[in-house]
Coordinates of C-alpha atoms and ligand atoms in Angstrom, one line a residue:
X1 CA -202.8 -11.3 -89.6
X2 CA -201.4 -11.6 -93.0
X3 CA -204.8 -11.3 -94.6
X4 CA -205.1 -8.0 -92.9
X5 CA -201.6 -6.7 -94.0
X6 CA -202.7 -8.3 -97.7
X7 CA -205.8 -5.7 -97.0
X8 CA -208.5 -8.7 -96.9
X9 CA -209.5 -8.7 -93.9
X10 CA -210.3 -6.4 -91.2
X11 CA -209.2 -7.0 -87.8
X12 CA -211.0 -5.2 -84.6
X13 CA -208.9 -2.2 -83.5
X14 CA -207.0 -3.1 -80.3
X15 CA -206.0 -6.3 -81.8
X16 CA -202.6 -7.9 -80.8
X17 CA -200.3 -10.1 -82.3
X18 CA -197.1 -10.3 -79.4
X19 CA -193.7 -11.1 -81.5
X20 CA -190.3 -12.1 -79.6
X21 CA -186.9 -11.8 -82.0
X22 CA -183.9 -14.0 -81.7
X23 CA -185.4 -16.8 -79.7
X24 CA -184.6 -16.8 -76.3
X25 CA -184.9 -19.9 -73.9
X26 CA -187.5 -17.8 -71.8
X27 CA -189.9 -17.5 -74.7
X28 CA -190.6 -21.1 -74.0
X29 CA -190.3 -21.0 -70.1
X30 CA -191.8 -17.3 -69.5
X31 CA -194.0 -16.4 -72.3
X32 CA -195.5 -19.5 -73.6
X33 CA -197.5 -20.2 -70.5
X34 CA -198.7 -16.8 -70.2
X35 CA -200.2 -16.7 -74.6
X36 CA -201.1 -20.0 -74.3
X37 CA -203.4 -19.1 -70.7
X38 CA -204.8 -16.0 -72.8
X39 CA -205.2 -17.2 -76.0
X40 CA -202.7 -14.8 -77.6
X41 CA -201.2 -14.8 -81.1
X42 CA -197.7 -15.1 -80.9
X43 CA -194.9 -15.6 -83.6
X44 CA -191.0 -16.2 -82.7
X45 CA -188.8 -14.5 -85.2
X46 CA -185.6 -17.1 -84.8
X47 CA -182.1 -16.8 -85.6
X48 CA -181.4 -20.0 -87.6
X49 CA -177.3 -19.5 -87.4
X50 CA -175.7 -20.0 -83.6
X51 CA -174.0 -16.2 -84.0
X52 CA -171.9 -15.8 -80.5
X53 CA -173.2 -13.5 -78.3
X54 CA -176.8 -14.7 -77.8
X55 CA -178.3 -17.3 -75.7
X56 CA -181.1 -19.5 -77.8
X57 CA -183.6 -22.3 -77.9
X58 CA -182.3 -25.2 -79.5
X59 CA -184.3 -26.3 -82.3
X60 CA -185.8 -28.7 -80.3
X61 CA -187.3 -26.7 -78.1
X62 CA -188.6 -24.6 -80.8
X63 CA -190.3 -27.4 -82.3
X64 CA -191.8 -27.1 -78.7
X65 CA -192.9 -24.0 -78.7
X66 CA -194.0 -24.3 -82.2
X67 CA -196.8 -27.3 -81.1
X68 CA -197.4 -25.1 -78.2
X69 CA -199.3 -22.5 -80.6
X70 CA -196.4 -20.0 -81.6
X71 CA -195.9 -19.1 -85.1
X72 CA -191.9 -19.4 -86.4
X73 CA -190.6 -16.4 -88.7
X74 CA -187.0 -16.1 -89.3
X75 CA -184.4 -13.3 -88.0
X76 CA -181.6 -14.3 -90.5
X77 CA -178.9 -16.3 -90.2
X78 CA -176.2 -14.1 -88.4
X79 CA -178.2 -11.1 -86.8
X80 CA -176.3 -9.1 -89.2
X81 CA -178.0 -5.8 -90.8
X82 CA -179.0 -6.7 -94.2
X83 CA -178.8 -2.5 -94.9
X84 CA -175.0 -3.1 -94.5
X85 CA -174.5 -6.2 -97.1
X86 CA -174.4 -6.6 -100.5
X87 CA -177.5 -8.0 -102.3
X88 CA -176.0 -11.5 -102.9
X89 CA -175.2 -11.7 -99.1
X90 CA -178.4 -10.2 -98.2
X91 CA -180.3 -13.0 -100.4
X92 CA -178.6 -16.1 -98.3
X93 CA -179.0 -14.3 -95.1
X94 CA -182.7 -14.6 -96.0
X95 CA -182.8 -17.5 -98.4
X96 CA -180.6 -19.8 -95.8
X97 CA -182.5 -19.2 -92.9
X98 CA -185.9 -19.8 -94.5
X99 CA -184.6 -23.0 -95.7
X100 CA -183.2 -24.1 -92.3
X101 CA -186.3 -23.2 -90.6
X102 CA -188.4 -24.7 -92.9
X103 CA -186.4 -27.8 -92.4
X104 CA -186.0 -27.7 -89.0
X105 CA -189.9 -26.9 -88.0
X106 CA -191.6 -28.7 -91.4
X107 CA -193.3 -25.8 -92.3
X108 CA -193.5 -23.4 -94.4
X109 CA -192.1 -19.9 -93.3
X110 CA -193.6 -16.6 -94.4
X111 CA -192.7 -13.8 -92.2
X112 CA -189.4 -12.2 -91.5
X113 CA -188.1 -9.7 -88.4
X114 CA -185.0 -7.5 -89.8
X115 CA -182.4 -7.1 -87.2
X116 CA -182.1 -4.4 -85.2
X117 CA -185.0 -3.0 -87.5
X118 CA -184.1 0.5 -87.8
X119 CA -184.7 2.4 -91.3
X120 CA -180.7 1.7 -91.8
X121 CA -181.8 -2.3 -91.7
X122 CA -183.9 -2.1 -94.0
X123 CA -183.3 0.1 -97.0
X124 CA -185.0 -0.3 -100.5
X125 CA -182.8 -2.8 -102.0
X126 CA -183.4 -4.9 -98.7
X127 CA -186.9 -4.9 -98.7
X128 CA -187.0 -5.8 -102.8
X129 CA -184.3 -9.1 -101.2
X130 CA -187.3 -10.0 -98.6
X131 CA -190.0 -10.1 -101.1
X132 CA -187.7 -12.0 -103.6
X133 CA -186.6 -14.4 -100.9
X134 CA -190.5 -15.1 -100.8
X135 CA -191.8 -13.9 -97.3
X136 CA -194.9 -11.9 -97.6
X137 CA -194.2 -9.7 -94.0
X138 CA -191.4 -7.8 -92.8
X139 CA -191.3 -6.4 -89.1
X140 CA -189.5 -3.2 -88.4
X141 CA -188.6 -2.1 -84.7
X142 CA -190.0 1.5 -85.0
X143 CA -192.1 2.4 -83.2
X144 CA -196.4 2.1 -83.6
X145 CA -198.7 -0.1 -84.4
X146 CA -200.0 -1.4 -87.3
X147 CA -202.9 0.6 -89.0
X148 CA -205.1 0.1 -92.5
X149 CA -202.8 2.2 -93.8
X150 CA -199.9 1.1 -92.3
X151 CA -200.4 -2.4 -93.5
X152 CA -200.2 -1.5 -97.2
X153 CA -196.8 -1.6 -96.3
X154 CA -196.4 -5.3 -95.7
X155 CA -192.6 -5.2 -95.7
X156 CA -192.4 -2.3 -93.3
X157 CA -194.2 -3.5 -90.7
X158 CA -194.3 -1.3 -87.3
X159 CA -194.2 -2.8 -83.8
X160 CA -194.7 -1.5 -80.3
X161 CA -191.0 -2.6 -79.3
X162 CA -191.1 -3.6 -75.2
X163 CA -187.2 -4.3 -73.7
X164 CA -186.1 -6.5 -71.4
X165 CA -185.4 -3.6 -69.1
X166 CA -188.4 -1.7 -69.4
X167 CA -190.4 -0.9 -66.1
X168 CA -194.1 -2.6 -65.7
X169 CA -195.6 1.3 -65.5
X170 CA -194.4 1.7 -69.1
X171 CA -195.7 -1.4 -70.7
X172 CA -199.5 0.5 -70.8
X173 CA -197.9 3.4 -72.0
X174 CA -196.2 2.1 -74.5
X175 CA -199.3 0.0 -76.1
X176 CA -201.1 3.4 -75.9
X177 CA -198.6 4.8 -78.3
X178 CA -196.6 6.8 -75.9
X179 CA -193.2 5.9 -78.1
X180 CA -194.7 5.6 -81.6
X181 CA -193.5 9.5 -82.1
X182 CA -189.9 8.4 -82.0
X183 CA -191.1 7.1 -85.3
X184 CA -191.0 10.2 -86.9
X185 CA -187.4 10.8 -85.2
X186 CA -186.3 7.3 -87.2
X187 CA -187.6 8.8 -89.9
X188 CA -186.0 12.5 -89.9
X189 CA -182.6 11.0 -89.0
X190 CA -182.9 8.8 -92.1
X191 CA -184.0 11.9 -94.5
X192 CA -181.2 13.5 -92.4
X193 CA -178.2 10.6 -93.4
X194 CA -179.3 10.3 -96.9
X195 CA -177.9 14.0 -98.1
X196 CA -175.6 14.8 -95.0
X197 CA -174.1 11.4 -93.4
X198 CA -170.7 12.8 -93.4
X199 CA -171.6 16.0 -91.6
X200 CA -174.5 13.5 -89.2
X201 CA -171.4 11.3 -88.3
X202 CA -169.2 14.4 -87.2
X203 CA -171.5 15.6 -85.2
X204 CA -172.7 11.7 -83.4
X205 CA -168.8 11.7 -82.7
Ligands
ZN301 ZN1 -182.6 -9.5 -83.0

């Protein structure tokens, strides 16, 4: 995977890497069994803070999942948005969690997940903070997968975001691409904010 985003490899088209954020306890008790039965790349994007509002695997059990074939990338420490902190925050959001990871799973973490992973989450000064904090991928949540081009942008990274919620019918749909145009809605409301966020807001209220 990070070959291909580096540009050295090619991977066949269809290829799949699943990703989970946060680290939910049915990662370990739902998923694993199913990636491990197919034989399907999988990394867990963990919060290495305990911010209040989310149920996680202890570290313990990510150690489990971890032997069990999962990669570990981190989510930050808080599930803040970097896009709303200052640099210096933004650096030990990333900086802390890498470390504690590290620590905690002895080994060496690459990839990052921004939270909530909208174009807000991860403006230009962020994504400078993610390469300086010495990851070498970033994943977004907009919407599409990831495509030669694409991959040149290794902080940037797509996904084909599933919820919790979402109906079975969907799931097929969505890995077809049936969502990956709300990409270019992420991206208009963005050009949108930059010159008019005053005038955007009055009009969200
Ligand atoms: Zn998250």
């Amino acid at each position: 995977m990070e070959a291909f985003v580096a540009g050295k490899r090619q991977l066949p088209s269809g290829s799949v890497l699943v990703t989970f954020d946060d680290g939910d306890p049915s990662v370990r008790t739902v998923a694993v069994p199913i990636l491990q039965k197919y034989a399907v790349p999988s990394v867990a994007y963990i919060l290495a803070g305990r911010p209040t509002g989310f149920d996680l695997m202890s570290f313990s059990q990510i150690r489990e999942i971890q032997a069990a074939g999962v990669s570990i990338g981190s989510h930050t420490v808080s599930h803040r948005s970097l896009g709303s902190l200052s640099r210096a925050e933004a650096m030990a959001e990333l900086v802390d969690s890498r470390r504690r990871l590290e620590d905690e799973m002895g080994t060496a973490v690459h990839s990052f997940a921004y939270p909530f992973g909208t174009a807000k989450d991860m403006t230009p000064q962020v994504i400078d903070c993610v390469g300086e904090a010495g990851y070498t991928t970033g994943f977004s949540s907009l919407h599409g997968a990831i495509r030669a081009d694409t991959a040149r942008q290794p902080y940037a990274l797509p996904r084909v975001k599933v919820e919790s919620g979402d109906p079975q019918w969907l799931f097929p749909a969505l890995c077809a691409g049936a969502m990956d145009r709300w990409r270019l809605v992420d991206d208009m409301l963005t050009n949108l904010q930059k010159p008019a966020e005053s005038q955007l807001q009055k009009t969200a209220a």
